[in-house]
XYZ file of C-alpha atoms in Angstrom:
543
model
C 40.240 56.799 -11.919
C 39.904 60.439 -10.255
C 39.421 60.410 -6.674
C 35.943 62.302 -6.529
C 34.460 59.206 -8.120
C 32.697 56.983 -5.041
C 30.665 54.393 -7.268
C 30.110 53.622 -11.036
C 28.478 50.759 -12.863
C 26.586 50.513 -16.400
C 23.636 52.703 -15.078
C 24.875 54.929 -12.308
C 27.935 57.357 -11.543
C 28.069 58.572 -7.906
C 30.736 61.668 -7.033
C 31.862 63.187 -3.967
C 31.672 66.847 -4.800
C 34.286 69.286 -3.204
C 32.532 72.324 -2.040
C 33.127 75.422 -3.962
C 32.213 73.635 -7.090
C 28.713 74.394 -8.886
C 26.892 71.060 -10.087
C 27.079 72.622 -13.601
C 28.008 75.591 -15.301
C 26.292 78.949 -14.564
C 26.857 80.313 -17.778
C 28.292 79.220 -21.384
C 31.936 80.754 -20.832
C 31.935 80.356 -16.981
C 34.234 77.354 -15.350
C 32.984 73.999 -16.052
C 30.668 72.557 -12.972
C 31.340 69.190 -11.866
C 28.795 67.684 -14.398
C 30.337 69.383 -17.023
C 33.975 68.273 -16.086
C 32.739 64.609 -16.052
C 30.951 64.631 -19.363
C 34.108 66.169 -21.246
C 36.790 63.872 -19.426
C 35.824 60.237 -20.299
C 33.539 59.081 -23.210
C 31.514 56.294 -21.351
C 30.400 59.653 -18.986
C 29.272 61.769 -22.055
C 25.850 61.047 -21.379
C 25.605 61.197 -17.642
C 22.566 63.243 -16.837
C 21.647 65.412 -13.622
C 19.026 64.066 -11.524
C 19.658 66.342 -8.236
C 21.902 68.753 -7.623
C 23.674 70.386 -4.965
C 24.624 73.879 -3.896
C 28.049 75.264 -5.017
C 29.229 75.774 -1.670
C 27.907 72.201 -0.044
C 29.892 69.495 -0.757
C 28.979 65.433 -0.564
C 27.445 62.684 -2.425
C 25.594 63.621 -5.939
C 24.310 60.449 -8.382
C 24.244 60.984 -11.949
C 22.559 58.652 -14.389
C 24.501 56.670 -17.344
C 21.382 55.433 -19.064
C 17.637 56.067 -19.932
C 16.700 53.603 -17.418
C 18.699 54.799 -14.974
C 17.485 58.265 -15.447
C 13.817 57.720 -15.600
C 13.726 55.719 -12.387
C 15.821 57.922 -10.542
C 13.401 61.009 -11.860
C 10.473 58.965 -10.669
C 12.163 57.915 -7.325
C 13.233 61.763 -6.482
C 9.390 62.742 -7.378
C 7.922 60.225 -5.451
C 10.085 61.370 -2.688
C 11.599 57.707 -2.049
C 14.888 59.136 -2.003
C 16.472 59.540 1.532
C 19.077 61.853 1.905
C 21.365 62.932 4.947
C 23.000 66.104 5.282
C 25.935 66.874 8.220
C 26.013 70.603 8.896
C 28.274 72.663 11.548
C 27.112 75.505 13.688
C 28.357 77.874 16.020
C 25.217 78.281 17.640
C 23.524 76.399 20.430
C 20.805 74.075 18.851
C 18.100 71.833 20.277
C 18.973 68.769 22.373
C 16.218 66.740 20.904
C 15.085 65.853 17.239
C 12.451 68.200 15.333
C 11.229 68.541 12.020
C 10.242 72.007 10.306
C 7.929 72.160 7.826
C 7.260 75.534 5.802
C 6.413 77.129 2.353
C 9.573 78.111 0.999
C 9.516 81.292 -1.336
C 12.402 83.357 -3.161
C 13.199 86.526 -1.932
C 16.287 88.311 -3.770
C 19.242 85.391 -4.327
C 17.563 84.092 -0.893
C 14.765 81.675 0.258
C 12.395 82.382 3.214
C 9.530 80.917 4.914
C 6.413 82.250 4.008
C 4.553 84.242 7.031
C 0.694 83.091 7.592
C -0.700 86.336 6.066
C 1.036 89.158 3.531
C 1.859 92.253 5.536
C 4.162 94.830 4.058
C 4.671 92.749 1.147
C 5.762 89.643 2.925
C 4.634 86.254 0.956
C 1.562 84.783 2.212
C 1.469 80.843 3.370
C -0.264 79.909 0.637
C 2.633 81.251 -1.598
C 5.964 78.954 -2.536
C 6.547 75.293 -2.274
C 6.213 73.114 0.944
C 9.655 72.394 2.245
C 9.888 69.724 5.308
C 13.324 68.999 7.165
C 13.870 66.794 9.844
C 17.125 67.776 11.982
C 18.732 65.567 14.770
C 21.550 66.674 17.072
C 24.757 64.780 17.101
C 25.925 64.191 20.480
C 28.874 61.567 19.587
C 30.022 62.970 16.367
C 33.345 61.187 15.161
C 34.727 64.425 14.278
C 37.387 66.501 16.187
C 37.006 69.955 16.444
C 39.656 73.132 17.042
C 37.219 75.048 18.236
C 34.833 73.276 21.308
C 32.024 75.727 20.846
C 31.026 74.348 17.510
C 27.735 71.551 16.954
C 26.928 68.752 14.526
C 23.755 68.547 13.374
C 22.181 65.925 10.892
C 19.531 67.110 8.518
C 17.121 64.888 6.831
C 15.477 66.765 3.994
C 11.864 65.041 3.626
C 11.524 67.204 0.417
C 13.840 68.749 -2.633
C 13.870 72.433 -1.901
C 16.411 75.071 -2.988
C 18.426 75.979 0.347
C 16.014 74.498 2.447
C 18.357 72.871 5.204
C 19.990 76.761 5.169
C 16.568 78.351 5.453
C 15.035 75.940 8.083
C 18.627 75.623 9.996
C 18.536 79.606 10.243
C 15.074 80.401 10.990
C 15.547 78.011 13.833
C 18.635 79.719 15.490
C 21.656 77.505 14.284
C 22.616 79.213 10.914
C 25.468 77.024 9.294
C 28.735 78.256 9.773
C 30.165 80.167 6.865
C 26.792 80.216 5.245
C 26.995 84.335 5.436
C 23.673 84.503 3.272
C 21.301 83.122 6.013
C 23.430 84.678 8.913
C 25.708 82.181 9.813
C 29.654 83.077 11.056
C 32.126 83.703 7.901
C 34.391 80.641 7.461
C 36.619 78.803 5.168
C 33.344 77.404 3.489
C 29.230 76.896 4.188
C 30.025 73.808 6.529
C 26.955 71.414 4.807
C 27.875 68.276 3.393
C 25.575 65.472 2.129
C 26.993 62.315 3.586
C 24.366 59.629 2.353
C 22.052 59.000 -0.188
C 19.578 55.821 -0.610
C 17.320 54.907 -3.235
C 16.659 51.581 -5.507
C 19.453 50.457 -8.149
C 17.258 51.152 -11.633
C 18.264 48.089 -13.273
C 18.354 45.286 -10.282
C 15.986 46.967 -7.894
C 18.222 46.384 -5.412
C 18.053 49.045 -2.229
C 21.275 51.243 -2.491
C 22.967 53.321 -0.076
C 26.083 55.129 -0.896
C 28.204 57.551 1.842
C 31.029 60.119 2.001
C 31.991 60.615 5.163
C 32.435 64.420 6.332
C 35.951 65.763 6.144
C 35.137 69.252 7.454
C 38.815 69.520 8.748
C 40.302 69.730 5.037
C 41.092 72.968 3.690
C 38.233 73.477 0.848
C 41.129 74.428 -1.607
C 43.041 71.165 -0.704
C 39.753 69.075 -1.212
C 39.092 70.355 -4.431
C 42.493 69.459 -5.751
C 42.458 66.052 -4.092
C 38.918 65.125 -6.135
C 40.243 66.022 -9.539
C 43.713 64.944 -9.728
C 45.154 61.392 -10.499
C 47.941 60.882 -8.210
C 49.532 58.175 -9.575
C 49.120 59.708 -13.428
C 49.799 63.627 -12.299
C 52.342 65.241 -10.051
C 51.614 69.067 -11.347
C 49.199 71.121 -10.795
C 47.943 74.393 -9.160
C 47.486 74.643 -5.433
C 46.654 78.223 -4.968
C 44.877 80.165 -7.723
C 44.688 83.547 -6.620
C 41.608 85.311 -4.989
C 39.732 82.288 -5.919
C 41.664 80.581 -2.866
C 41.876 83.646 -0.922
C 44.887 84.863 -1.952
C 44.709 87.578 -4.417
C 47.627 87.863 -6.894
C 49.365 85.190 -5.698
C 49.810 81.666 -7.408
C 51.487 78.368 -6.235
C 51.839 75.121 -8.302
C 53.213 71.480 -7.439
C 55.683 70.707 -10.046
C 56.815 67.342 -8.911
C 59.423 67.636 -6.158
C 58.734 71.364 -5.821
C 56.660 74.156 -5.251
C 56.757 77.217 -7.744
C 54.948 80.365 -6.506
C 54.269 83.410 -8.267
C 53.472 86.937 -7.704
C 54.443 90.627 -8.798
C 56.243 91.389 -5.336
C 58.641 89.263 -3.289
C 56.908 87.003 -0.602
C 55.277 88.646 2.065
C 55.523 87.386 5.911
C 52.030 85.347 5.516
C 52.704 84.128 1.874
C 56.063 82.678 3.482
C 54.510 80.838 6.133
C 51.632 79.287 3.881
C 54.691 78.455 1.254
C 56.139 76.395 4.001
C 52.996 74.885 5.193
C 52.322 73.485 1.704
C 55.911 72.135 1.289
C 54.903 70.101 4.333
C 51.364 69.408 3.254
C 52.321 68.026 -0.459
C 55.866 66.746 0.599
C 58.085 69.160 -1.752
C 61.945 68.825 -1.442
C 62.041 72.709 -2.005
C 60.359 75.675 -3.112
C 60.866 78.788 -5.682
C 59.247 82.132 -6.509
C 59.121 83.812 -9.616
C 58.249 87.590 -9.615
C 55.542 88.393 -12.386
C 56.410 91.188 -14.865
C 55.548 92.753 -18.024
C 59.253 93.707 -18.799
C 60.436 89.996 -19.553
C 62.001 90.863 -22.970
C 63.991 93.727 -21.648
C 65.915 91.250 -18.277
C 68.395 88.264 -18.905
C 67.117 84.639 -18.401
C 68.985 84.615 -14.641
C 67.074 87.947 -13.897
C 63.588 86.485 -14.704
C 63.866 82.799 -13.563
C 62.304 81.890 -10.206
C 64.610 81.620 -7.093
C 64.712 79.286 -4.475
C 62.968 80.392 -1.255
C 62.764 76.936 0.650
C 64.636 73.890 0.953
C 66.686 72.369 -1.757
C 68.010 73.474 -4.650
C 65.825 72.074 -7.807
C 68.652 70.196 -10.544
C 68.957 71.990 -13.687
C 66.299 69.905 -15.142
C 63.696 67.959 -13.199
C 60.643 65.872 -14.278
C 56.822 66.076 -13.986
C 53.928 63.450 -14.529
C 50.776 64.623 -16.056
C 47.995 62.337 -17.254
C 50.726 59.737 -17.299
C 53.069 61.648 -19.817
C 56.846 62.965 -18.789
C 57.693 66.653 -19.559
C 60.942 68.179 -18.101
C 60.958 71.279 -16.296
C 63.769 73.841 -15.308
C 63.891 76.788 -13.186
C 66.566 77.988 -14.729
C 66.198 78.532 -18.277
C 64.182 81.976 -17.515
C 60.741 83.143 -17.296
C 59.100 79.812 -18.581
C 59.536 76.611 -16.554
C 58.393 74.335 -19.321
C 54.664 73.510 -19.221
C 51.633 75.574 -18.648
C 49.523 73.649 -16.589
C 46.349 75.165 -17.179
C 46.341 73.344 -20.759
C 46.447 70.105 -18.666
C 42.796 68.924 -19.823
C 43.183 69.853 -23.215
C 46.255 67.604 -23.424
C 44.581 65.114 -22.068
C 41.611 65.638 -25.113
C 44.443 64.826 -27.361
C 45.539 61.797 -25.415
C 42.210 60.272 -25.275
C 40.357 61.144 -28.542
C 37.382 62.453 -26.410
C 36.593 66.054 -26.880
C 33.176 66.400 -25.569
C 29.868 65.185 -25.869
C 28.965 63.867 -29.446
C 32.538 65.373 -30.285
C 35.653 62.937 -30.657
C 38.724 62.931 -32.636
C 39.464 59.234 -34.026
C 41.772 60.605 -36.474
C 44.318 60.768 -34.332
C 44.637 57.149 -34.175
C 43.909 56.310 -37.919
C 46.968 55.389 -39.751
C 48.933 58.142 -41.002
C 47.166 60.581 -38.926
C 49.140 64.377 -38.794
C 49.032 66.896 -36.227
C 50.493 70.448 -36.607
C 51.287 72.186 -33.268
C 51.553 75.966 -34.247
C 53.413 78.300 -31.457
C 54.495 74.584 -30.227
C 56.660 75.869 -27.175
C 57.674 72.351 -25.342
C 55.646 70.585 -27.815
C 53.236 69.301 -24.963
C 50.394 69.252 -27.291
C 52.531 67.503 -29.990
C 54.169 64.769 -27.459
C 50.079 63.993 -26.314
C 49.579 63.466 -29.828
C 52.223 61.472 -30.720
C 51.595 59.100 -27.948
C 47.700 58.836 -29.348
C 49.792 57.547 -33.030
C 49.397 60.754 -34.653
C 52.773 62.277 -36.965
C 53.243 65.530 -35.446
C 54.856 68.861 -36.560
C 55.573 71.239 -33.842
C 57.037 74.985 -35.218
C 57.870 77.663 -32.930
C 60.314 80.819 -33.206
C 62.175 79.496 -30.662
C 65.132 76.824 -31.627
C 65.601 76.015 -27.937
C 62.189 75.296 -26.852
C 61.811 72.911 -30.003
C 64.975 70.949 -28.768
C 63.296 70.895 -25.397
C 60.230 69.479 -27.297
C 62.341 67.000 -28.541
C 63.861 65.979 -25.243
C 60.026 65.393 -23.884
C 59.678 63.218 -27.065
C 62.734 61.143 -25.733
C 60.902 61.020 -21.677
C 57.763 59.392 -23.130
C 59.829 56.539 -25.456
C 58.966 58.569 -28.848
C 61.716 59.150 -31.555
C 62.206 62.558 -32.094
C 63.417 61.777 -35.560
C 60.043 60.299 -36.844
C 58.046 63.914 -36.112
C 59.102 67.460 -37.874
C 60.078 70.650 -35.520
C 60.444 73.512 -37.410
C 62.119 77.061 -36.636
C 60.321 79.878 -37.585
C 57.596 82.244 -37.862
C 54.156 80.994 -37.696
C 52.347 82.683 -40.501
C 55.090 82.514 -43.041
C 55.503 78.653 -42.379
C 51.507 78.455 -42.825
C 51.685 79.877 -45.909
C 54.769 77.957 -47.035
C 52.951 74.360 -46.080
C 49.676 75.531 -48.024
C 51.668 76.337 -50.791
C 53.185 72.858 -50.605
C 49.642 71.723 -50.143
C 50.454 70.485 -46.906
C 46.938 69.340 -44.651
C 46.438 68.330 -41.267
C 44.268 66.227 -39.576
C 44.481 68.821 -36.284
C 45.739 72.118 -36.024
C 46.826 73.401 -32.628
C 46.985 77.623 -32.198
C 47.733 78.245 -28.763
C 49.496 81.034 -29.384
C 51.038 83.933 -26.696
C 49.193 87.230 -26.184
C 52.176 89.075 -27.571
C 55.234 88.179 -29.455
C 57.487 89.483 -32.511
C 59.252 88.259 -35.244
C 61.482 89.610 -38.835
C 59.269 88.239 -41.081
C 55.826 89.525 -39.641
C 56.923 92.061 -36.662
C 54.466 92.309 -33.655
C 51.781 89.636 -32.958
C 48.936 90.952 -30.788
C 46.423 87.968 -30.039
C 43.417 90.511 -29.895
C 44.283 91.852 -32.999
C 45.662 88.855 -35.036
C 44.127 85.681 -33.952
C 41.347 86.011 -36.792
C 44.213 86.090 -39.124
C 46.204 83.490 -38.072
C 42.756 81.342 -37.743
C 42.200 81.972 -41.319
C 45.958 80.907 -42.069
C 45.408 77.509 -40.137
C 42.485 76.498 -42.106
C 44.454 76.476 -45.326
C 46.398 73.467 -43.831
C 43.323 72.069 -42.186
C 41.716 68.722 -43.754
C 38.074 68.580 -44.523
C 36.206 67.408 -41.373
C 39.511 67.963 -39.935
C 39.755 69.291 -35.616
C 40.796 73.248 -34.975
C 41.925 73.565 -31.352
C 42.222 77.191 -30.710
C 43.347 79.104 -27.425
C 44.328 82.392 -25.556
C 45.192 83.203 -22.145
C 44.495 86.714 -23.128
C 42.609 87.412 -19.771
C 40.903 90.968 -21.374
C 39.695 89.756 -24.298
C 36.095 88.361 -24.028
C 35.390 85.345 -24.516
C 32.444 86.327 -27.201
C 34.804 88.354 -29.158
C 37.475 85.003 -29.212
C 34.559 82.771 -30.536
C 33.568 85.630 -32.866
C 36.702 86.009 -34.565
C 37.272 82.395 -35.390
C 33.881 81.759 -36.676
C 34.503 85.109 -39.013
C 37.718 83.189 -40.253
C 35.859 79.800 -40.964
C 33.194 82.324 -42.965
C 35.960 84.090 -44.778
C 37.836 80.407 -45.777
C 34.169 79.553 -46.914
C 34.444 76.487 -44.008
C 31.596 75.352 -41.731
C 31.902 74.281 -38.179
C 29.931 70.756 -38.190
C 31.109 70.585 -34.417
C 31.942 73.021 -31.494
C 32.955 72.938 -28.030
C 33.950 75.837 -25.514
C 35.998 74.922 -22.391
C 37.259 77.203 -20.118
C 40.377 76.612 -17.599
C 40.487 73.359 -15.496
C 39.085 73.076 -12.075
C 42.406 73.754 -10.078
C 42.126 76.813 -11.868
C 39.111 78.154 -9.988
C 36.973 80.800 -11.614
C 35.510 83.222 -9.215
C 33.817 86.994 -8.964
C 37.171 87.861 -7.685
C 39.105 85.718 -10.104
C 37.528 85.780 -13.811
C 38.366 82.942 -16.187
C 41.169 84.057 -18.004
C 41.834 80.931 -20.524
C 39.490 80.532 -23.866
C 39.724 77.466 -25.698
C 37.290 76.401 -28.819
C 37.786 72.943 -30.369
C 36.133 72.777 -33.691
C 35.719 70.126 -36.429
C 35.521 71.953 -39.914
C 33.887 70.551 -43.072
């Protein structure tokens, strides 16, 4: 179970949302919000309903309904103001010494909200405009929270209404803007220090009083809190720790790979990066850390020149293992630019393990007798291993014999006999044509090509130009009602054009998409304006 879940029964799911994560996706091709991610993760969560929301930068308790009964009951309780919520906030300003209540009409003013004035003046909204918002504030003098800065104060805020930004507005207008809430005049910090610590309501089925709580952990770094929330430590020890500008380090990326950390940037490590890496080695106990310089000249370099280099701690063995979703994979820092697994595909590999792709979209074929999966551009066969563990017979196709042999070792690591599966060395287009000529057909076809590749048979492959042709070729070997997984990490290719290329291929092949689900990268690769989404994946059932 992911650690963000704090309560679950037949009717309810409650989570502790980390700061920096949207409640739901702000647009069709944006990063998933916590609601989207949960619904697409487990089949039993596929019918989750949003009953209330938290701002992206606010952490804390959220409750989702799992049944129509729960949805109706919770909606009614919120509407009738029978739900009680408590928030904790930090501020570096002076706060009132006694409890007090603020009541005002909130109106939207651009991207902010404000309390309406008593009368119009120079375009200012009047008191009768907006919606009534009421908040009770209580100073916390004996807060069980150790702060490095003794000047920080803690307040408890109880919203008696449920208006957008009401706590933030009322705090700022009364002289103590929340630390980190620069939109409302707060001092810049690592996050907005507002946390929904408690929610109380009546259980929709039993009518018993419910009180769910999540203690504030303001001393935990936001990026660590996010990873802690979404990673199952017993099942996964490979994930991204720093994702560039989204985590405050433009151009720098750090991953935990079992007992080692891998740092990546376009240059040697700077002094601050070295210090941060040394700190991360202690926080996420690691035997050593390596650094890889990101380069576009990989093909002109030797494996030794482009392999990650040790910068801290012990040397890694020639090969070592990592665990992802309970599946074991072999890794190596000595085989060149790629170390064995692309972590941004973790959630997609899990979909093959579980068969749950998204709401109203499952893939039971993988568990059916004699089901088959074709993995094109298989690399070290990560998708193939997951499909094989689910029960499918797999065919892995790649232009590298070395990586196919690596893939066979990944099968063996997981108790799977490589001899029961096919591994084909060769050009993707050439072999798709051959397989179609032999009337081979697969229940699932995986297309996850590199942005650029070259073969003797076809020459240069560029994903933006050639993905449509690749999808067309793949459809010739996909069974009716089969599932196509199409993915690319071409950062400069707009998702709309990526999807359009697949849809055009389906139309050209006179095939119909009966299910479609688009998903970006997982939450430990957070999407932001400074670090836009790059991974694009479409799951399709094709008639």
